[in-house]
Amino acid sequence: MASSVMFLPLRRLKSRVLHYVCSRQWETLYSSYGSRFQDLEDFLDGSKQAYKYMQNELCTADSVSHLKTMVSDKLYEAILLSLDEREEWRMENFDKGGLIFEDVEAYVEQISAPESFEVKASLTADVSFLSAVRLESQPEEVMFRADGFVFETQWDPEQGIGEWKISSIY
């Protein structure tokens, strides 16, 4: 347990430094494109909701077909390949396989923006999540986690950003 506690302050420092740089880039894009680009705090709030939902669904859901709309095709295929591991987890934990999130911090650590916003293009944002979480099956024990999602959307010069999807989990 001590190694996890020591790990997170260093991980948090790295995340905060990268977030500071990326948030400046994000704010520049938001200032330039206004309502066609999403506010950073709105994006982070949505990413935290997606993170908690996805983590719980992967641990507890009987079927993952409903996740297809929120992830890329490639990630969905990877999720399907992990069904045996998921089923093993669910069988071990029965109805107490869910996660109880005590705290979640979200940090944008990288933005891959198109060279030109005058044409349709892909836009990605890497978000790291530092969380304190309890398993429903062991609610007395707090675990500290560092996870990440790569979110991807399509940019349209007239419409702005499209709906974000999770394209990778790390």
JSON list of C-alpha atoms in Angstrom, two decimals:
[
{"chain": "A", "resi": 1, "resn": "MET", "atom": "CA", "xyz": [0.00, 0.00, 0.00]},
{"chain": "A", "resi": 2, "resn": "ALA", "atom": "CA", "xyz": [2.83, 2.41, 0.77]},
{"chain": "A", "resi": 3, "resn": "SER", "atom": "CA", "xyz": [4.15, 2.19, -2.80]},
{"chain": "A", "resi": 4, "resn": "SER", "atom": "CA", "xyz": [0.75, 3.29, -4.16]},
{"chain": "A", "resi": 5, "resn": "VAL", "atom": "CA", "xyz": [0.63, 6.25, -1.80]},
{"chain": "A", "resi": 6, "resn": "MET", "atom": "CA", "xyz": [4.14, 7.32, -2.85]},
{"chain": "A", "resi": 7, "resn": "PHE", "atom": "CA", "xyz": [3.33, 6.75, -6.52]},
{"chain": "A", "resi": 8, "resn": "LEU", "atom": "CA", "xyz": [0.38, 9.09, -6.73]},
{"chain": "A", "resi": 9, "resn": "PRO", "atom": "CA", "xyz": [2.04, 12.35, -5.59]},
{"chain": "A", "resi": 10, "resn": "LEU", "atom": "CA", "xyz": [4.68, 11.99, -8.31]},
{"chain": "A", "resi": 11, "resn": "ARG", "atom": "CA", "xyz": [2.07, 10.96, -10.85]},
{"chain": "A", "resi": 12, "resn": "ARG", "atom": "CA", "xyz": [-0.12, 13.89, -9.81]},
{"chain": "A", "resi": 13, "resn": "LEU", "atom": "CA", "xyz": [2.80, 16.32, -10.25]},
{"chain": "A", "resi": 14, "resn": "LYS", "atom": "CA", "xyz": [3.47, 15.00, -13.77]},
{"chain": "A", "resi": 15, "resn": "SER", "atom": "CA", "xyz": [-0.24, 15.21, -14.62]},
{"chain": "A", "resi": 16, "resn": "ARG", "atom": "CA", "xyz": [-0.56, 18.76, -13.31]},
{"chain": "A", "resi": 17, "resn": "VAL", "atom": "CA", "xyz": [2.45, 20.00, -15.29]},
{"chain": "A", "resi": 18, "resn": "LEU", "atom": "CA", "xyz": [1.20, 18.44, -18.53]},
{"chain": "A", "resi": 19, "resn": "HIS", "atom": "CA", "xyz": [-2.32, 19.67, -17.81]},
{"chain": "A", "resi": 20, "resn": "TYR", "atom": "CA", "xyz": [-1.08, 23.23, -17.33]},
{"chain": "A", "resi": 21, "resn": "VAL", "atom": "CA", "xyz": [0.52, 23.22, -20.77]},
{"chain": "A", "resi": 22, "resn": "CYS", "atom": "CA", "xyz": [-2.43, 21.52, -22.47]},
{"chain": "A", "resi": 23, "resn": "SER", "atom": "CA", "xyz": [-5.01, 23.72, -20.77]},
{"chain": "A", "resi": 24, "resn": "ARG", "atom": "CA", "xyz": [-3.33, 26.78, -22.32]},
{"chain": "A", "resi": 25, "resn": "GLN", "atom": "CA", "xyz": [-3.54, 25.16, -25.74]},
{"chain": "A", "resi": 26, "resn": "TRP", "atom": "CA", "xyz": [-7.19, 24.21, -25.10]},
{"chain": "A", "resi": 27, "resn": "GLU", "atom": "CA", "xyz": [-8.08, 27.74, -23.99]},
{"chain": "A", "resi": 28, "resn": "THR", "atom": "CA", "xyz": [-6.47, 29.15, -27.15]},
{"chain": "A", "resi": 29, "resn": "LEU", "atom": "CA", "xyz": [-8.62, 26.83, -29.27]},
{"chain": "A", "resi": 30, "resn": "TYR", "atom": "CA", "xyz": [-11.73, 27.70, -27.27]},
{"chain": "A", "resi": 31, "resn": "SER", "atom": "CA", "xyz": [-11.01, 31.43, -27.63]},
{"chain": "A", "resi": 32, "resn": "SER", "atom": "CA", "xyz": [-10.45, 31.04, -31.38]},
{"chain": "A", "resi": 33, "resn": "TYR", "atom": "CA", "xyz": [-13.48, 28.87, -32.16]},
{"chain": "A", "resi": 34, "resn": "GLY", "atom": "CA", "xyz": [-15.96, 29.76, -29.41]},
{"chain": "A", "resi": 35, "resn": "SER", "atom": "CA", "xyz": [-19.12, 27.67, -29.45]},
{"chain": "A", "resi": 36, "resn": "ARG", "atom": "CA", "xyz": [-17.62, 25.33, -32.08]},
{"chain": "A", "resi": 37, "resn": "PHE", "atom": "CA", "xyz": [-15.13, 24.15, -29.45]},
{"chain": "A", "resi": 38, "resn": "GLN", "atom": "CA", "xyz": [-15.94, 22.74, -26.02]},
{"chain": "A", "resi": 39, "resn": "ASP", "atom": "CA", "xyz": [-15.08, 24.47, -22.76]},
{"chain": "A", "resi": 40, "resn": "LEU", "atom": "CA", "xyz": [-12.29, 22.60, -20.94]},
{"chain": "A", "resi": 41, "resn": "GLU", "atom": "CA", "xyz": [-14.17, 22.21, -17.65]},
{"chain": "A", "resi": 42, "resn": "ASP", "atom": "CA", "xyz": [-17.21, 20.80, -19.47]},
{"chain": "A", "resi": 43, "resn": "PHE", "atom": "CA", "xyz": [-14.94, 18.36, -21.29]},
{"chain": "A", "resi": 44, "resn": "LEU", "atom": "CA", "xyz": [-13.25, 17.26, -18.05]},
{"chain": "A", "resi": 45, "resn": "ASP", "atom": "CA", "xyz": [-16.60, 16.84, -16.27]},
{"chain": "A", "resi": 46, "resn": "GLY", "atom": "CA", "xyz": [-17.84, 14.67, -19.11]},
{"chain": "A", "resi": 47, "resn": "SER", "atom": "CA", "xyz": [-14.61, 12.68, -19.23]},
{"chain": "A", "resi": 48, "resn": "LYS", "atom": "CA", "xyz": [-14.85, 11.91, -15.49]},
{"chain": "A", "resi": 49, "resn": "GLN", "atom": "CA", "xyz": [-18.43, 10.71, -15.93]},
{"chain": "A", "resi": 50, "resn": "ALA", "atom": "CA", "xyz": [-17.37, 8.54, -18.88]},
{"chain": "A", "resi": 51, "resn": "TYR", "atom": "CA", "xyz": [-14.43, 7.14, -16.88]},
{"chain": "A", "resi": 52, "resn": "LYS", "atom": "CA", "xyz": [-16.54, 6.13, -13.87]},
{"chain": "A", "resi": 53, "resn": "TYR", "atom": "CA", "xyz": [-19.31, 4.71, -16.05]},
{"chain": "A", "resi": 54, "resn": "MET", "atom": "CA", "xyz": [-16.94, 2.74, -18.29]},
{"chain": "A", "resi": 55, "resn": "GLN", "atom": "CA", "xyz": [-14.97, 1.30, -15.36]},
{"chain": "A", "resi": 56, "resn": "ASN", "atom": "CA", "xyz": [-18.12, 0.16, -13.57]},
{"chain": "A", "resi": 57, "resn": "GLU", "atom": "CA", "xyz": [-19.70, -1.27, -16.71]},
{"chain": "A", "resi": 58, "resn": "LEU", "atom": "CA", "xyz": [-16.55, -3.25, -17.53]},
{"chain": "A", "resi": 59, "resn": "CYS", "atom": "CA", "xyz": [-16.67, -4.73, -14.02]},
{"chain": "A", "resi": 60, "resn": "THR", "atom": "CA", "xyz": [-20.38, -5.41, -13.68]},
{"chain": "A", "resi": 61, "resn": "ALA", "atom": "CA", "xyz": [-22.38, -5.43, -16.92]},
{"chain": "A", "resi": 62, "resn": "ASP", "atom": "CA", "xyz": [-23.77, -8.72, -18.24]},
{"chain": "A", "resi": 63, "resn": "SER", "atom": "CA", "xyz": [-23.28, -7.41, -21.78]},
{"chain": "A", "resi": 64, "resn": "VAL", "atom": "CA", "xyz": [-21.04, -4.69, -23.19]},
{"chain": "A", "resi": 65, "resn": "SER", "atom": "CA", "xyz": [-23.00, -4.02, -26.37]},
{"chain": "A", "resi": 66, "resn": "HIS", "atom": "CA", "xyz": [-24.29, -0.71, -24.97]},
{"chain": "A", "resi": 67, "resn": "LEU", "atom": "CA", "xyz": [-20.69, 0.57, -24.77]},
{"chain": "A", "resi": 68, "resn": "LYS", "atom": "CA", "xyz": [-20.26, 0.40, -28.54]},
{"chain": "A", "resi": 69, "resn": "THR", "atom": "CA", "xyz": [-21.65, 3.92, -29.02]},
{"chain": "A", "resi": 70, "resn": "MET", "atom": "CA", "xyz": [-19.10, 5.50, -26.66]},
{"chain": "A", "resi": 71, "resn": "VAL", "atom": "CA", "xyz": [-15.91, 3.80, -27.89]},
{"chain": "A", "resi": 72, "resn": "SER", "atom": "CA", "xyz": [-14.08, 3.42, -31.19]},
{"chain": "A", "resi": 73, "resn": "ASP", "atom": "CA", "xyz": [-14.58, 0.25, -33.21]},
{"chain": "A", "resi": 74, "resn": "LYS", "atom": "CA", "xyz": [-11.02, -0.86, -32.47]},
{"chain": "A", "resi": 75, "resn": "LEU", "atom": "CA", "xyz": [-11.47, -0.42, -28.71]},
{"chain": "A", "resi": 76, "resn": "TYR", "atom": "CA", "xyz": [-14.81, -2.23, -28.81]},
{"chain": "A", "resi": 77, "resn": "GLU", "atom": "CA", "xyz": [-13.10, -5.21, -30.45]},
{"chain": "A", "resi": 78, "resn": "ALA", "atom": "CA", "xyz": [-10.49, -5.21, -27.67]},
{"chain": "A", "resi": 79, "resn": "ILE", "atom": "CA", "xyz": [-13.23, -5.11, -25.03]},
{"chain": "A", "resi": 80, "resn": "LEU", "atom": "CA", "xyz": [-14.91, -8.09, -26.67]},
{"chain": "A", "resi": 81, "resn": "LEU", "atom": "CA", "xyz": [-11.60, -9.99, -26.61]},
{"chain": "A", "resi": 82, "resn": "SER", "atom": "CA", "xyz": [-11.39, -9.46, -22.84]},
{"chain": "A", "resi": 83, "resn": "LEU", "atom": "CA", "xyz": [-14.84, -10.94, -22.12]},
{"chain": "A", "resi": 84, "resn": "ASP", "atom": "CA", "xyz": [-13.38, -14.09, -20.50]},
{"chain": "A", "resi": 85, "resn": "GLU", "atom": "CA", "xyz": [-11.38, -12.01, -18.00]},
{"chain": "A", "resi": 86, "resn": "ARG", "atom": "CA", "xyz": [-14.42, -9.83, -17.29]},
{"chain": "A", "resi": 87, "resn": "GLU", "atom": "CA", "xyz": [-16.60, -12.88, -16.72]},
{"chain": "A", "resi": 88, "resn": "GLU", "atom": "CA", "xyz": [-14.06, -14.34, -14.30]},
{"chain": "A", "resi": 89, "resn": "TRP", "atom": "CA", "xyz": [-14.07, -11.07, -12.33]},
{"chain": "A", "resi": 90, "resn": "ARG", "atom": "CA", "xyz": [-17.88, -10.98, -12.28]},
{"chain": "A", "resi": 91, "resn": "MET", "atom": "CA", "xyz": [-18.12, -14.61, -11.09]},
{"chain": "A", "resi": 92, "resn": "GLU", "atom": "CA", "xyz": [-15.64, -13.96, -8.26]},
{"chain": "A", "resi": 93, "resn": "ASN", "atom": "CA", "xyz": [-17.42, -10.81, -7.09]},
{"chain": "A", "resi": 94, "resn": "PHE", "atom": "CA", "xyz": [-21.07, -11.64, -7.94]},
{"chain": "A", "resi": 95, "resn": "ASP", "atom": "CA", "xyz": [-23.24, -8.58, -7.36]},
{"chain": "A", "resi": 96, "resn": "LYS", "atom": "CA", "xyz": [-20.48, -6.68, -5.53]},
{"chain": "A", "resi": 97, "resn": "GLY", "atom": "CA", "xyz": [-18.10, -6.22, -8.47]},
{"chain": "A", "resi": 98, "resn": "GLY", "atom": "CA", "xyz": [-18.69, -2.50, -8.84]},
{"chain": "A", "resi": 99, "resn": "LEU", "atom": "CA", "xyz": [-16.43, 0.37, -7.92]},
{"chain": "A", "resi": 100, "resn": "ILE", "atom": "CA", "xyz": [-17.16, 3.14, -5.43]},
{"chain": "A", "resi": 101, "resn": "PHE", "atom": "CA", "xyz": [-15.28, 6.26, -6.48]},
{"chain": "A", "resi": 102, "resn": "GLU", "atom": "CA", "xyz": [-14.25, 8.38, -3.52]},
{"chain": "A", "resi": 103, "resn": "ASP", "atom": "CA", "xyz": [-12.44, 10.97, -5.63]},
{"chain": "A", "resi": 104, "resn": "VAL", "atom": "CA", "xyz": [-11.47, 11.36, -9.28]},
{"chain": "A", "resi": 105, "resn": "GLU", "atom": "CA", "xyz": [-9.07, 13.95, -10.65]},
{"chain": "A", "resi": 106, "resn": "ALA", "atom": "CA", "xyz": [-8.94, 14.41, -14.44]},
{"chain": "A", "resi": 107, "resn": "TYR", "atom": "CA", "xyz": [-6.02, 16.00, -16.29]},
{"chain": "A", "resi": 108, "resn": "VAL", "atom": "CA", "xyz": [-5.62, 16.67, -20.01]},
{"chain": "A", "resi": 109, "resn": "GLU", "atom": "CA", "xyz": [-2.08, 15.51, -20.72]},
{"chain": "A", "resi": 110, "resn": "GLN", "atom": "CA", "xyz": [-1.91, 15.75, -24.50]},
{"chain": "A", "resi": 111, "resn": "ILE", "atom": "CA", "xyz": [-3.90, 17.30, -27.31]},
{"chain": "A", "resi": 112, "resn": "SER", "atom": "CA", "xyz": [-3.41, 16.28, -30.92]},
{"chain": "A", "resi": 113, "resn": "ALA", "atom": "CA", "xyz": [-5.03, 19.00, -32.95]},
{"chain": "A", "resi": 114, "resn": "PRO", "atom": "CA", "xyz": [-5.17, 19.21, -36.74]},
{"chain": "A", "resi": 115, "resn": "GLU", "atom": "CA", "xyz": [-2.66, 21.43, -38.50]},
{"chain": "A", "resi": 116, "resn": "SER", "atom": "CA", "xyz": [-5.53, 23.31, -40.08]},
{"chain": "A", "resi": 117, "resn": "PHE", "atom": "CA", "xyz": [-8.99, 23.89, -38.69]},
{"chain": "A", "resi": 118, "resn": "GLU", "atom": "CA", "xyz": [-10.17, 24.92, -42.16]},
{"chain": "A", "resi": 119, "resn": "VAL", "atom": "CA", "xyz": [-10.81, 21.27, -43.14]},
{"chain": "A", "resi": 120, "resn": "LYS", "atom": "CA", "xyz": [-12.43, 18.26, -41.50]},
{"chain": "A", "resi": 121, "resn": "ALA", "atom": "CA", "xyz": [-9.93, 16.44, -39.31]},
{"chain": "A", "resi": 122, "resn": "SER", "atom": "CA", "xyz": [-9.50, 14.27, -36.24]},
{"chain": "A", "resi": 123, "resn": "LEU", "atom": "CA", "xyz": [-8.80, 15.72, -32.80]},
{"chain": "A", "resi": 124, "resn": "THR", "atom": "CA", "xyz": [-7.64, 13.71, -29.78]},
{"chain": "A", "resi": 125, "resn": "ALA", "atom": "CA", "xyz": [-7.20, 14.47, -26.09]},
{"chain": "A", "resi": 126, "resn": "ASP", "atom": "CA", "xyz": [-5.38, 12.20, -23.65]},
{"chain": "A", "resi": 127, "resn": "VAL", "atom": "CA", "xyz": [-6.88, 12.41, -20.17]},
{"chain": "A", "resi": 128, "resn": "SER", "atom": "CA", "xyz": [-5.33, 10.84, -17.09]},
{"chain": "A", "resi": 129, "resn": "PHE", "atom": "CA", "xyz": [-7.48, 9.95, -14.11]},
{"chain": "A", "resi": 130, "resn": "LEU", "atom": "CA", "xyz": [-6.13, 9.72, -10.59]},
{"chain": "A", "resi": 131, "resn": "SER", "atom": "CA", "xyz": [-8.69, 8.17, -8.32]},
{"chain": "A", "resi": 132, "resn": "ALA", "atom": "CA", "xyz": [-9.34, 6.84, -4.86]},
{"chain": "A", "resi": 133, "resn": "VAL", "atom": "CA", "xyz": [-11.70, 3.91, -5.23]},
{"chain": "A", "resi": 134, "resn": "ARG", "atom": "CA", "xyz": [-13.20, 1.11, -3.17]},
{"chain": "A", "resi": 135, "resn": "LEU", "atom": "CA", "xyz": [-14.45, -2.23, -4.42]},
{"chain": "A", "resi": 136, "resn": "GLU", "atom": "CA", "xyz": [-18.04, -2.97, -3.45]},
{"chain": "A", "resi": 137, "resn": "SER", "atom": "CA", "xyz": [-16.76, -6.38, -2.37]},
{"chain": "A", "resi": 138, "resn": "GLN", "atom": "CA", "xyz": [-14.12, -4.78, -0.08]},
{"chain": "A", "resi": 139, "resn": "PRO", "atom": "CA", "xyz": [-15.49, -1.37, 0.90]},
{"chain": "A", "resi": 140, "resn": "GLU", "atom": "CA", "xyz": [-13.08, -0.92, 3.80]},
{"chain": "A", "resi": 141, "resn": "GLU", "atom": "CA", "xyz": [-9.99, -0.82, 1.54]},
{"chain": "A", "resi": 142, "resn": "VAL", "atom": "CA", "xyz": [-9.16, 2.27, -0.53]},
{"chain": "A", "resi": 143, "resn": "MET", "atom": "CA", "xyz": [-7.14, 1.76, -3.70]},
{"chain": "A", "resi": 144, "resn": "PHE", "atom": "CA", "xyz": [-5.34, 4.51, -5.54]},
{"chain": "A", "resi": 145, "resn": "ARG", "atom": "CA", "xyz": [-5.48, 4.23, -9.32]},
{"chain": "A", "resi": 146, "resn": "ALA", "atom": "CA", "xyz": [-3.87, 5.98, -12.25]},
{"chain": "A", "resi": 147, "resn": "ASP", "atom": "CA", "xyz": [-5.69, 5.33, -15.53]},
{"chain": "A", "resi": 148, "resn": "GLY", "atom": "CA", "xyz": [-6.09, 7.14, -18.80]},
{"chain": "A", "resi": 149, "resn": "PHE", "atom": "CA", "xyz": [-8.39, 7.42, -21.79]},
{"chain": "A", "resi": 150, "resn": "VAL", "atom": "CA", "xyz": [-7.69, 8.83, -25.22]},
{"chain": "A", "resi": 151, "resn": "PHE", "atom": "CA", "xyz": [-10.77, 10.66, -26.43]},
{"chain": "A", "resi": 152, "resn": "GLU", "atom": "CA", "xyz": [-11.27, 11.29, -30.13]},
{"chain": "A", "resi": 153, "resn": "THR", "atom": "CA", "xyz": [-13.66, 13.45, -32.10]},
{"chain": "A", "resi": 154, "resn": "GLN", "atom": "CA", "xyz": [-14.01, 14.82, -35.58]},
{"chain": "A", "resi": 155, "resn": "TRP", "atom": "CA", "xyz": [-13.59, 18.52, -36.30]},
{"chain": "A", "resi": 156, "resn": "ASP", "atom": "CA", "xyz": [-15.83, 20.16, -38.87]},
{"chain": "A", "resi": 157, "resn": "PRO", "atom": "CA", "xyz": [-14.98, 23.79, -39.75]},
{"chain": "A", "resi": 158, "resn": "GLU", "atom": "CA", "xyz": [-18.66, 24.75, -39.82]},
{"chain": "A", "resi": 159, "resn": "GLN", "atom": "CA", "xyz": [-20.08, 22.60, -37.02]},
{"chain": "A", "resi": 160, "resn": "GLY", "atom": "CA", "xyz": [-17.04, 22.43, -34.74]},
{"chain": "A", "resi": 161, "resn": "ILE", "atom": "CA", "xyz": [-16.26, 19.36, -32.69]},
{"chain": "A", "resi": 162, "resn": "GLY", "atom": "CA", "xyz": [-18.38, 16.26, -32.88]},
{"chain": "A", "resi": 163, "resn": "GLU", "atom": "CA", "xyz": [-19.19, 13.79, -30.16]},
{"chain": "A", "resi": 164, "resn": "TRP", "atom": "CA", "xyz": [-16.20, 12.47, -28.23]},
{"chain": "A", "resi": 165, "resn": "LYS", "atom": "CA", "xyz": [-15.50, 8.72, -28.21]},
{"chain": "A", "resi": 166, "resn": "ILE", "atom": "CA", "xyz": [-12.98, 6.77, -26.19]},
{"chain": "A", "resi": 167, "resn": "SER", "atom": "CA", "xyz": [-10.41, 5.40, -28.63]},
{"chain": "A", "resi": 168, "resn": "SER", "atom": "CA", "xyz": [-7.93, 3.93, -26.16]},
{"chain": "A", "resi": 169, "resn": "ILE", "atom": "CA", "xyz": [-7.61, 3.02, -22.48]},
{"chain": "A", "resi": 170, "resn": "TYR", "atom": "CA", "xyz": [-4.28, 3.04, -20.70]}
]
